[in-house]
Amino acid sequence: MEQQDQSMKEGRLTLVLALATLIAAFGSSFQYGYNVAAVNSPALLMQQFYNETYYGRTGEFMEDFPLTLLWSVTVSMFPFGGFIGSLLVGPLVNKFGRKGALLFNNIFSIVPAILMGCSRVAKSFELIIISRLLVGICAGVSSNVVPMYLGELAPKNLRGALGVVPQLFITVGILVAQIFGLRNLLANVDGWPILLGLTGVPAALQLVLLPFFPESPRYLLIQKKDEAAAKKALQTLRGWDSVDREVAEIRQEDEAEKAAGFISVLKLFRMRSLRWQLLSIIVLMGGQQLSGVNAIYYYADQIYLSAGVPEEHVQFVTAGTGAVNVVMTFCAVFVVELLGRRLLLLLGFSICLVACCVLTAALALQDTVSWMPYISIVCVISYVIGHALGPSPIPALLITEIFLQSSRPSAFMVGGSVHWLSNFTVGLIFPFIQEGLGPYSFIVFAVICLLTTIYIFLIVPETKAKTFIEINRIFTKMNKVSEVYPEKEELKELPPVTLEQ
């Protein structure tokens, strides 16, 4: 009874843990979502500003092609910056810690927010392009560091729920940008610089508030070798003094890590003991972006117009789709510990697969069957629901869970790079796929959803309510290597300190 009571205390959501989660996610993940959507509504106004600025300098207006190219560069700077940010994750978290990396990352939000807010007054579209690169770097860092930080703060029974919170705030950021981007709010001639500059507000709040919360106990004990600080951080997070069992679990992980030392990205690709973990993350991160989620959003306005939604109302329907995304991601926070990661991934990708197939048929027949455009709308909403349940939130959570401390930063660098390169690729080539295949474009995404679903069914194990060491042992058997790391055979004899928790 006493042991059960102790486990319940260890696994509760305390006020400190809840606030640390909200501040980390709002200050970082929210900005990612906000900057994804912020340039969509004022796109024509911004292109007009580009043209007027060019005319003020040269006395001539830009032709269509250079203007389109300049706008494409502006949009694509964000995912390109995200790729650069992913490469910075390992050095930043190892040098500054998880919390320190998030605080440092605010530079890449506050500076561009000021630049974008002043771009119209300064009559410089170059400031916007540079700023999009910088906020992309911010998003690339935060999309990897926030799940890592929260995954290391949370007790194992809350790791899934808290791991989904960053994705929830990404969807909230998208929705807020869509609402602020309504034409009668900020998507107008005077308002669009304010719309872009608002991204600095969450960063400023995080910069003020996050220093009051603990650093990752795992980082403090395993990498800084400061057991007293790690114990104090755990006591603050758990709300009571008896944290010896968790300290023992982290110490056991530390012993396992000594066998491998720090694992760089190159070493990560060479290690047989991490083969299936690495392949799983590449497949899941690639499947997440290449399954067509950005293309669905890109195509949504056209689908709504073809269904007879008046052009002036499309912006409200798009915001409604964003609201559905938020609600379903919010649901995922509560069901991820109930249903598990594996089931949500299988369910989510399966829904996306069916939605893509039906959408293809609906788009092909929409000119011949009067009610078919409405089926297209249902498919878009169904796809958003499916993606929000599993493919969007779960992959980043799994990186935290299936890698130990020494390999986790490099794993996030690989996963983040795949994420942003896939994002960039879809944005770059989808217009050409759409032009070449027309309504059959989504067959490509359906195939990717199918292949990813098959891989998850065959390979990805359930990680719900397991310690990092227990999860590592599952993959040890899959990789057909000795316990924990082959370099240290004697680690097989480590006492199972925490396995009975």
Short mmCIF file of C-alpha atoms in Angstrom, two decimals:
data_model
loop_
_atom_site.label_atom_id
_atom_site.label_comp_id
_atom_site.label_asym_id
_atom_site.label_seq_id
_atom_site.Cartn_x
_atom_site.Cartn_y
_atom_site.Cartn_z
CA MET A 1 0.00 0.00 0.00
CA GLU A 2 2.81 2.40 0.94
CA GLN A 3 4.63 1.62 -2.32
CA GLN A 4 1.42 2.27 -4.34
CA ASP A 5 0.87 5.57 -2.49
CA GLN A 6 4.46 6.56 -3.25
CA SER A 7 4.03 5.78 -6.96
CA MET A 8 0.87 7.89 -7.07
CA LYS A 9 2.70 10.84 -5.52
CA GLU A 10 5.61 10.44 -7.92
CA GLY A 11 3.33 10.45 -10.94
CA ARG A 12 1.03 13.37 -10.18
CA LEU A 13 0.86 16.59 -12.19
CA THR A 14 2.11 19.31 -9.84
CA LEU A 15 1.62 23.04 -10.33
CA VAL A 16 5.34 23.55 -11.02
CA LEU A 17 5.40 20.83 -13.70
CA ALA A 18 2.20 22.15 -15.31
CA LEU A 19 3.48 25.75 -15.40
CA ALA A 20 6.90 24.72 -16.74
CA THR A 21 5.11 22.78 -19.51
CA LEU A 22 2.84 25.69 -20.42
CA ILE A 23 5.61 28.32 -20.41
CA ALA A 24 8.00 26.16 -22.47
CA ALA A 25 5.28 25.26 -25.00
CA PHE A 26 3.72 28.73 -25.24
CA GLY A 27 7.05 30.53 -25.49
CA SER A 28 8.45 28.20 -28.15
CA SER A 29 6.01 25.78 -29.83
CA PHE A 30 3.30 28.44 -30.16
CA GLN A 31 5.68 30.57 -32.23
CA TYR A 32 6.35 27.69 -34.62
CA GLY A 33 2.65 27.36 -35.41
CA TYR A 34 2.10 31.12 -35.50
CA ASN A 35 4.87 31.68 -38.05
CA VAL A 36 3.66 28.79 -40.23
CA ALA A 37 0.34 30.57 -40.78
CA ALA A 38 1.14 34.28 -40.24
CA VAL A 39 2.14 35.06 -43.85
CA ASN A 40 -0.79 33.26 -45.51
CA SER A 41 -3.54 35.87 -45.05
CA PRO A 42 -1.51 39.03 -45.85
CA ALA A 43 0.40 37.39 -48.74
CA LEU A 44 -1.05 39.66 -51.45
CA LEU A 45 -0.56 42.77 -49.32
CA MET A 46 3.06 41.83 -48.65
CA GLN A 47 3.73 41.18 -52.34
CA GLN A 48 2.23 44.59 -53.08
CA PHE A 49 4.64 46.07 -50.51
CA TYR A 50 7.54 44.27 -52.21
CA ASN A 51 6.52 45.77 -55.55
CA GLU A 52 6.02 49.29 -54.18
CA THR A 53 9.39 49.15 -52.42
CA TYR A 54 11.09 48.05 -55.63
CA TYR A 55 9.32 50.85 -57.52
CA GLY A 56 10.50 53.39 -54.96
CA ARG A 57 14.08 52.29 -55.55
CA THR A 58 14.12 51.83 -59.32
CA GLY A 59 11.09 53.68 -60.70
CA GLU A 60 9.81 50.41 -62.19
CA PHE A 61 7.48 47.66 -60.96
CA MET A 62 8.70 44.06 -60.79
CA GLU A 63 7.46 41.60 -63.39
CA ASP A 64 5.43 38.59 -62.26
CA PHE A 65 8.22 36.01 -62.29
CA PRO A 66 10.75 37.89 -60.10
CA LEU A 67 7.96 38.89 -57.71
CA THR A 68 6.75 35.27 -57.42
CA LEU A 69 10.33 34.07 -56.96
CA LEU A 70 10.96 36.66 -54.23
CA TRP A 71 7.77 35.59 -52.43
CA SER A 72 8.71 31.90 -52.76
CA VAL A 73 12.08 32.68 -51.17
CA THR A 74 10.31 34.53 -48.33
CA VAL A 75 8.05 31.55 -47.60
CA SER A 76 10.74 28.87 -48.02
CA MET A 77 13.20 30.67 -45.73
CA PHE A 78 11.13 29.42 -42.79
CA PRO A 79 11.58 25.65 -43.35
CA PHE A 80 15.19 26.26 -44.45
CA GLY A 81 15.80 28.08 -41.16
CA GLY A 82 14.09 25.16 -39.40
CA PHE A 83 16.63 22.78 -40.94
CA ILE A 84 19.52 24.98 -39.72
CA GLY A 85 17.90 25.15 -36.26
CA SER A 86 17.71 21.34 -36.13
CA LEU A 87 21.46 21.15 -36.73
CA LEU A 88 22.03 23.49 -33.78
CA VAL A 89 20.02 21.39 -31.30
CA GLY A 90 22.84 19.05 -30.20
CA PRO A 91 25.46 21.76 -29.53
CA LEU A 92 22.92 24.03 -27.77
CA VAL A 93 21.41 21.43 -25.40
CA ASN A 94 24.82 20.03 -24.50
CA LYS A 95 26.33 23.46 -23.82
CA PHE A 96 23.40 25.32 -22.22
CA GLY A 97 21.10 22.51 -21.10
CA ARG A 98 17.48 22.05 -22.19
CA LYS A 99 16.10 25.11 -20.41
CA GLY A 100 19.16 27.19 -21.30
CA ALA A 101 18.81 26.29 -24.99
CA LEU A 102 15.18 27.48 -24.96
CA LEU A 103 16.17 30.77 -23.33
CA PHE A 104 19.02 31.32 -25.80
CA ASN A 105 16.67 30.46 -28.67
CA ASN A 106 14.48 33.48 -27.89
CA ILE A 107 17.12 35.64 -29.60
CA PHE A 108 15.96 34.07 -32.89
CA SER A 109 12.41 35.25 -32.19
CA ILE A 110 12.66 38.66 -30.54
CA VAL A 111 15.18 40.11 -33.04
CA PRO A 112 13.22 39.10 -36.19
CA ALA A 113 9.93 40.19 -34.56
CA ILE A 114 11.36 43.71 -34.23
CA LEU A 115 12.76 43.60 -37.78
CA MET A 116 9.46 42.42 -39.32
CA GLY A 117 7.49 44.97 -37.31
CA CYS A 118 9.72 47.76 -38.67
CA SER A 119 10.02 46.47 -42.26
CA ARG A 120 7.23 48.63 -43.70
CA VAL A 121 8.52 51.81 -42.04
CA ALA A 122 12.07 50.96 -43.16
CA LYS A 123 10.78 50.18 -46.69
CA SER A 124 12.85 46.99 -46.80
CA PHE A 125 11.49 43.59 -47.83
CA GLU A 126 14.98 42.19 -47.20
CA LEU A 127 14.28 42.54 -43.45
CA ILE A 128 11.29 40.21 -43.85
CA ILE A 129 13.30 37.58 -45.76
CA ILE A 130 16.12 37.62 -43.17
CA SER A 131 13.57 37.52 -40.35
CA ARG A 132 11.81 34.50 -41.85
CA LEU A 133 15.14 32.68 -41.81
CA LEU A 134 15.72 33.63 -38.16
CA VAL A 135 12.23 32.62 -36.96
CA GLY A 136 12.73 29.38 -38.90
CA ILE A 137 15.91 28.72 -36.89
CA CYS A 138 13.88 29.45 -33.73
CA ALA A 139 11.22 26.93 -34.81
CA GLY A 140 13.85 24.33 -35.73
CA VAL A 141 15.42 24.54 -32.30
CA SER A 142 12.17 24.71 -30.33
CA SER A 143 10.42 21.89 -32.22
CA ASN A 144 13.19 19.58 -30.97
CA VAL A 145 14.20 21.02 -27.59
CA VAL A 146 10.70 21.49 -26.10
CA PRO A 147 9.70 17.78 -26.46
CA MET A 148 13.13 16.80 -25.11
CA TYR A 149 12.83 19.14 -22.11
CA LEU A 150 9.27 18.13 -21.23
CA GLY A 151 9.98 14.43 -21.76
CA GLU A 152 12.84 14.63 -19.26
CA LEU A 153 10.82 16.64 -16.71
CA ALA A 154 7.77 14.37 -16.74
CA PRO A 155 7.23 11.18 -14.68
CA LYS A 156 6.79 8.15 -16.93
CA ASN A 157 2.97 8.04 -16.55
CA LEU A 158 2.64 11.65 -17.78
CA ARG A 159 5.39 11.62 -20.40
CA GLY A 160 2.97 10.99 -23.27
CA ALA A 161 0.44 13.63 -22.26
CA LEU A 162 3.08 16.33 -21.68
CA GLY A 163 4.89 15.23 -24.84
CA VAL A 164 1.79 16.07 -26.91
CA VAL A 165 1.46 19.57 -25.38
CA PRO A 166 4.07 21.15 -27.75
CA GLN A 167 2.04 19.99 -30.77
CA LEU A 168 -1.12 21.35 -29.12
CA PHE A 169 0.51 24.78 -28.86
CA ILE A 170 1.68 24.58 -32.47
CA THR A 171 -1.95 24.12 -33.54
CA VAL A 172 -3.04 26.95 -31.20
CA GLY A 173 -0.37 29.16 -32.81
CA ILE A 174 -1.72 28.35 -36.28
CA LEU A 175 -5.29 29.13 -35.17
CA VAL A 176 -4.31 32.43 -33.50
CA ALA A 177 -2.45 33.49 -36.65
CA GLN A 178 -5.52 32.60 -38.74
CA ILE A 179 -7.79 34.65 -36.45
CA PHE A 180 -5.44 37.66 -36.28
CA GLY A 181 -5.07 37.27 -40.06
CA LEU A 182 -8.72 37.99 -40.73
CA ARG A 183 -9.05 40.99 -43.04
CA ASN A 184 -10.93 43.13 -40.53
CA LEU A 185 -8.27 42.54 -37.85
CA LEU A 186 -4.60 42.61 -38.95
CA ALA A 187 -4.54 41.33 -42.56
CA ASN A 188 -4.72 44.86 -43.95
CA VAL A 189 -2.32 47.50 -45.24
CA ASP A 190 -1.53 48.94 -41.80
CA GLY A 191 -1.86 45.76 -39.75
CA TRP A 192 0.31 43.13 -41.43
CA PRO A 193 3.65 44.32 -39.91
CA ILE A 194 2.02 44.07 -36.46
CA LEU A 195 0.73 40.58 -37.35
CA LEU A 196 4.29 39.45 -38.16
CA GLY A 197 5.86 41.24 -35.18
CA LEU A 198 3.56 39.68 -32.56
CA THR A 199 5.69 36.50 -32.63
CA GLY A 200 8.10 38.23 -30.22
CA VAL A 201 5.51 38.47 -27.41
CA PRO A 202 5.57 34.75 -26.36
CA ALA A 203 9.38 34.78 -26.56
CA ALA A 204 9.61 37.80 -24.26
CA LEU A 205 7.26 36.14 -21.73
CA GLN A 206 9.30 32.94 -21.78
CA LEU A 207 12.52 34.89 -21.32
CA VAL A 208 11.08 36.45 -18.15
CA LEU A 209 9.32 33.41 -16.65
CA LEU A 210 11.22 30.23 -17.61
CA PRO A 211 14.34 31.00 -15.49
CA PHE A 212 12.20 30.38 -12.37
CA PHE A 213 11.67 26.72 -13.32
CA PRO A 214 14.04 23.74 -13.00
CA GLU A 215 16.48 22.44 -15.58
CA SER A 216 16.07 18.82 -16.74
CA PRO A 217 17.09 16.53 -13.82
CA ARG A 218 18.54 14.04 -16.32
CA TYR A 219 20.76 16.72 -17.86
CA LEU A 220 21.93 17.84 -14.40
CA LEU A 221 22.82 14.33 -13.21
CA ILE A 222 24.05 12.59 -16.36
CA GLN A 223 25.80 15.42 -18.18
CA LYS A 224 26.62 17.94 -15.43
CA LYS A 225 27.31 15.21 -12.80
CA ASP A 226 25.48 17.34 -10.21
CA GLU A 227 23.35 14.89 -8.25
CA ALA A 228 22.38 17.46 -5.61
CA ALA A 229 21.00 19.83 -8.25
CA ALA A 230 19.21 16.96 -10.02
CA LYS A 231 17.62 15.86 -6.74
CA LYS A 232 16.53 19.42 -5.93
CA ALA A 233 15.02 19.81 -9.41
CA LEU A 234 13.06 16.55 -9.00
CA GLN A 235 11.82 17.61 -5.56
CA THR A 236 10.60 20.92 -7.00
CA LEU A 237 8.88 19.17 -9.94
CA ARG A 238 7.31 16.34 -7.90
CA GLY A 239 6.29 18.49 -4.91
CA TRP A 240 7.81 16.25 -2.24
CA ASP A 241 11.24 15.30 -0.88
CA SER A 242 11.39 11.52 -1.40
CA VAL A 243 12.69 11.22 -4.98
CA ASP A 244 15.37 8.58 -4.38
CA ARG A 245 13.72 6.03 -6.69
CA GLU A 246 13.77 8.41 -9.64
CA VAL A 247 17.34 9.45 -8.87
CA ALA A 248 18.28 5.74 -8.82
CA GLU A 249 16.62 5.25 -12.23
CA ILE A 250 18.53 8.20 -13.70
CA ARG A 251 21.76 6.93 -12.12
CA GLN A 252 21.16 3.53 -13.72
CA GLU A 253 20.71 5.25 -17.08
CA ASP A 254 23.93 7.17 -16.39
CA GLU A 255 25.78 3.89 -15.81
CA ALA A 256 24.47 2.60 -19.13
CA GLU A 257 25.54 5.81 -20.85
CA LYS A 258 29.13 5.55 -19.63
CA ALA A 259 29.52 2.53 -21.88
CA ALA A 260 28.80 4.52 -25.01
CA GLY A 261 29.94 8.05 -24.14
CA PHE A 262 28.55 10.98 -26.09
CA ILE A 263 27.04 9.79 -29.38
CA SER A 264 27.47 12.14 -32.33
CA VAL A 265 25.26 12.05 -35.40
CA LEU A 266 27.90 10.10 -37.35
CA LYS A 267 28.33 7.61 -34.52
CA LEU A 268 24.54 7.30 -34.27
CA PHE A 269 24.38 6.09 -37.88
CA ARG A 270 27.18 3.56 -37.27
CA MET A 271 25.82 1.98 -34.06
CA ARG A 272 24.07 -1.33 -34.59
CA SER A 273 22.52 -1.07 -31.11
CA LEU A 274 20.53 2.01 -32.25
CA ARG A 275 19.70 0.82 -35.76
CA TRP A 276 15.93 0.32 -35.44
CA GLN A 277 15.47 3.39 -33.22
CA LEU A 278 17.14 5.59 -35.84
CA LEU A 279 15.28 4.05 -38.78
CA SER A 280 11.98 4.40 -36.93
CA ILE A 281 12.52 8.11 -36.31
CA ILE A 282 13.49 8.75 -39.94
CA VAL A 283 10.38 6.89 -41.18
CA LEU A 284 8.02 8.59 -38.70
CA MET A 285 9.37 12.12 -39.22
CA GLY A 286 9.44 11.66 -43.00
CA GLY A 287 5.95 10.11 -42.98
CA GLN A 288 4.64 12.96 -40.83
CA GLN A 289 5.59 15.63 -43.40
CA LEU A 290 5.46 13.66 -46.67
CA SER A 291 1.95 12.36 -45.92
CA GLY A 292 0.58 15.61 -47.33
CA VAL A 293 -0.43 17.62 -44.27
CA ASN A 294 0.94 20.89 -45.67
CA ALA A 295 -0.49 20.12 -49.11
CA ILE A 296 -3.93 19.58 -47.54
CA TYR A 297 -3.78 23.05 -45.99
CA TYR A 298 -2.47 24.44 -49.28
CA TYR A 299 -5.37 22.86 -51.19
CA ALA A 300 -8.08 23.56 -48.59
CA ASP A 301 -9.06 27.02 -49.84
CA GLN A 302 -9.51 25.72 -53.38
CA ILE A 303 -11.63 22.81 -52.12
CA TYR A 304 -13.84 25.15 -50.09
CA LEU A 305 -14.28 27.47 -53.09
CA SER A 306 -15.22 24.54 -55.35
CA ALA A 307 -17.80 23.46 -52.76
CA GLY A 308 -19.53 26.79 -53.17
CA VAL A 309 -18.17 28.61 -50.10
CA PRO A 310 -18.13 32.35 -50.98
CA GLU A 311 -14.59 33.71 -51.34
CA GLU A 312 -15.05 36.23 -48.54
CA HIS A 313 -16.08 33.40 -46.17
CA VAL A 314 -13.23 30.99 -46.99
CA GLN A 315 -10.99 32.65 -44.38
CA PHE A 316 -13.55 31.80 -41.66
CA VAL A 317 -13.90 28.17 -42.83
CA THR A 318 -10.09 27.85 -42.86
CA ALA A 319 -9.97 29.18 -39.29
CA GLY A 320 -12.67 26.64 -38.41
CA THR A 321 -10.44 23.86 -39.78
CA GLY A 322 -7.65 25.22 -37.57
CA ALA A 323 -10.02 25.05 -34.59
CA VAL A 324 -10.78 21.36 -35.35
CA ASN A 325 -7.01 20.74 -35.38
CA VAL A 326 -6.65 22.34 -31.93
CA VAL A 327 -9.58 20.37 -30.45
CA MET A 328 -8.30 17.00 -31.74
CA THR A 329 -4.74 17.65 -30.57
CA PHE A 330 -6.18 18.61 -27.17
CA CYS A 331 -7.98 15.24 -27.15
CA ALA A 332 -4.69 13.49 -27.98
CA VAL A 333 -3.18 14.94 -24.76
CA PHE A 334 -5.71 12.92 -22.75
CA VAL A 335 -5.87 9.71 -24.79
CA VAL A 336 -2.15 9.17 -25.47
CA GLU A 337 -1.64 7.53 -22.05
CA LEU A 338 -4.91 5.62 -22.36
CA LEU A 339 -4.58 4.22 -25.89
CA GLY A 340 -0.79 4.37 -26.24
CA ARG A 341 1.53 5.82 -28.88
CA ARG A 342 1.45 2.90 -31.31
CA LEU A 343 -2.36 2.74 -31.62
CA LEU A 344 -2.67 6.51 -32.12
CA LEU A 345 -0.04 6.39 -34.89
CA LEU A 346 -1.77 3.47 -36.63
CA LEU A 347 -5.20 5.09 -36.27
CA GLY A 348 -3.99 8.52 -37.40
CA PHE A 349 -2.10 7.38 -40.50
CA SER A 350 -4.99 5.03 -41.45
CA ILE A 351 -7.50 7.91 -41.29
CA CYS A 352 -5.14 10.05 -43.42
CA LEU A 353 -4.78 7.17 -45.93
CA VAL A 354 -8.56 6.78 -46.35
CA ALA A 355 -9.06 10.57 -46.51
CA CYS A 356 -6.46 10.92 -49.28
CA CYS A 357 -8.01 8.10 -51.33
CA VAL A 358 -11.58 9.42 -51.03
CA LEU A 359 -10.39 13.00 -51.64
CA THR A 360 -8.75 11.89 -54.88
CA ALA A 361 -12.03 10.40 -56.09
CA ALA A 362 -14.00 13.43 -54.92
CA LEU A 363 -11.70 15.90 -56.69
CA ALA A 364 -11.80 13.82 -59.90
CA LEU A 365 -15.62 13.71 -59.87
CA GLN A 366 -16.47 17.12 -58.43
CA ASP A 367 -17.39 18.59 -61.84
CA THR A 368 -19.71 15.69 -62.70
CA VAL A 369 -21.45 14.98 -59.37
CA SER A 370 -23.11 17.99 -57.73
CA TRP A 371 -22.63 16.92 -54.09
CA MET A 372 -19.06 15.67 -54.49
CA PRO A 373 -17.40 18.96 -53.36
CA TYR A 374 -19.01 18.47 -49.94
CA ILE A 375 -17.33 15.05 -49.71
CA SER A 376 -14.05 16.90 -50.36
CA ILE A 377 -14.67 19.16 -47.35
CA VAL A 378 -15.39 16.11 -45.17
CA CYS A 379 -12.14 14.53 -46.39
CA VAL A 380 -10.10 17.63 -45.50
CA ILE A 381 -11.58 17.76 -42.00
CA SER A 382 -11.15 13.97 -41.56
CA TYR A 383 -7.52 14.22 -42.63
CA VAL A 384 -6.89 17.04 -40.13
CA ILE A 385 -8.50 14.95 -37.36
CA GLY A 386 -6.40 11.87 -38.22
CA HIS A 387 -3.13 13.79 -38.42
CA ALA A 388 -3.82 15.62 -35.15
CA LEU A 389 -4.41 12.34 -33.29
CA GLY A 390 -1.11 10.62 -34.11
CA PRO A 391 1.20 11.66 -36.96
CA SER A 392 1.53 15.28 -35.75
CA PRO A 393 2.23 14.88 -32.00
CA ILE A 394 3.67 11.37 -31.49
CA PRO A 395 6.96 11.22 -33.50
CA ALA A 396 8.77 13.93 -31.46
CA LEU A 397 7.55 12.28 -28.25
CA LEU A 398 8.97 8.94 -29.40
CA ILE A 399 12.43 10.43 -29.99
CA THR A 400 12.55 11.34 -26.30
CA GLU A 401 11.39 7.87 -25.28
CA ILE A 402 13.38 5.48 -27.48
CA PHE A 403 16.80 7.14 -27.13
CA LEU A 404 18.85 7.44 -23.94
CA GLN A 405 20.55 10.63 -22.74
CA SER A 406 23.81 10.37 -24.69
CA SER A 407 22.12 9.76 -28.06
CA ARG A 408 18.99 11.89 -27.58
CA PRO A 409 20.40 15.26 -28.79
CA SER A 410 21.83 13.67 -31.96
CA ALA A 411 18.57 11.77 -32.53
CA PHE A 412 16.63 15.04 -32.35
CA MET A 413 19.09 16.57 -34.82
CA VAL A 414 18.43 13.72 -37.28
CA GLY A 415 14.65 13.71 -36.70
CA GLY A 416 14.45 17.49 -36.93
CA SER A 417 16.51 17.57 -40.13
CA VAL A 418 14.24 14.95 -41.75
CA HIS A 419 11.18 16.90 -40.57
CA TRP A 420 12.29 20.25 -42.00
CA LEU A 421 13.80 18.90 -45.23
CA SER A 422 10.57 16.97 -45.89
CA ASN A 423 8.55 20.08 -45.10
CA PHE A 424 10.71 22.13 -47.48
CA THR A 425 10.46 19.46 -50.19
CA VAL A 426 6.65 19.28 -50.08
CA GLY A 427 6.37 23.06 -50.23
CA LEU A 428 8.76 23.16 -53.18
CA ILE A 429 7.44 20.31 -55.34
CA PHE A 430 3.72 20.08 -54.49
CA PRO A 431 2.70 22.85 -56.95
CA PHE A 432 4.45 20.86 -59.72
CA ILE A 433 2.83 17.58 -58.59
CA GLN A 434 -0.52 19.37 -58.54
CA GLU A 435 0.05 20.74 -62.03
CA GLY A 436 1.14 17.37 -63.40
CA LEU A 437 -1.33 15.04 -61.66
CA GLY A 438 -4.23 17.38 -60.91
CA PRO A 439 -6.83 15.70 -58.68
CA TYR A 440 -4.67 12.57 -58.48
CA SER A 441 -1.94 14.41 -56.52
CA PHE A 442 -3.11 12.90 -53.24
CA ILE A 443 -2.48 9.34 -54.43
CA VAL A 444 1.23 10.05 -53.77
CA PHE A 445 0.42 10.98 -50.18
CA ALA A 446 -1.90 7.99 -49.78
CA VAL A 447 0.98 5.65 -50.74
CA ILE A 448 3.26 7.30 -48.16
CA CYS A 449 0.55 6.97 -45.48
CA LEU A 450 0.14 3.28 -46.36
CA LEU A 451 3.89 2.52 -46.24
CA THR A 452 4.28 4.37 -42.93
CA THR A 453 1.31 2.50 -41.43
CA ILE A 454 2.80 -0.86 -42.44
CA TYR A 455 6.17 0.07 -40.92
CA ILE A 456 4.56 1.13 -37.62
CA PHE A 457 2.51 -2.09 -37.47
CA LEU A 458 5.55 -4.30 -38.07
CA ILE A 459 8.31 -2.46 -36.18
CA VAL A 460 7.32 0.29 -33.72
CA PRO A 461 6.70 -1.04 -30.16
CA GLU A 462 4.43 0.47 -27.52
CA THR A 463 6.33 2.71 -25.06
CA LYS A 464 3.46 3.74 -22.79
CA ALA A 465 4.26 3.75 -19.03
CA LYS A 466 7.77 2.32 -19.52
CA THR A 467 11.05 3.72 -18.20
CA PHE A 468 13.73 4.76 -20.68
CA ILE A 469 15.79 1.70 -19.71
CA GLU A 470 12.84 -0.66 -20.26
CA ILE A 471 12.21 0.84 -23.72
CA ASN A 472 15.91 0.53 -24.52
CA ARG A 473 15.79 -3.18 -23.65
CA ILE A 474 12.91 -3.73 -26.12
CA PHE A 475 15.06 -2.30 -28.92
CA THR A 476 18.11 -4.20 -27.69
CA LYS A 477 16.30 -7.44 -28.58
CA MET A 478 15.19 -6.02 -31.95
CA ASN A 479 18.75 -4.93 -32.77
CA LYS A 480 20.08 -8.35 -31.68
CA VAL A 481 22.82 -6.89 -29.48
CA SER A 482 23.70 -7.47 -25.84
CA GLU A 483 21.93 -5.56 -23.06
CA VAL A 484 22.00 -1.76 -23.24
CA TYR A 485 25.29 -1.38 -25.18
CA PRO A 486 27.54 -4.07 -26.62
CA GLU A 487 30.64 -2.26 -25.38
CA LYS A 488 29.74 -3.11 -21.79
CA GLU A 489 28.64 -6.69 -21.43
CA GLU A 490 28.69 -6.40 -17.62
CA LEU A 491 25.80 -3.92 -17.78
CA LYS A 492 23.56 -6.94 -18.27
CA GLU A 493 24.07 -7.61 -14.58
CA LEU A 494 22.88 -4.17 -13.44
CA PRO A 495 20.28 -4.57 -10.69
CA PRO A 496 16.75 -3.74 -11.93
CA VAL A 497 16.50 -0.76 -9.58
CA THR A 498 13.40 0.77 -11.07
CA LEU A 499 11.74 -1.95 -13.07
CA GLU A 500 9.23 -2.71 -10.32
CA GLN A 501 7.93 0.87 -10.17
#
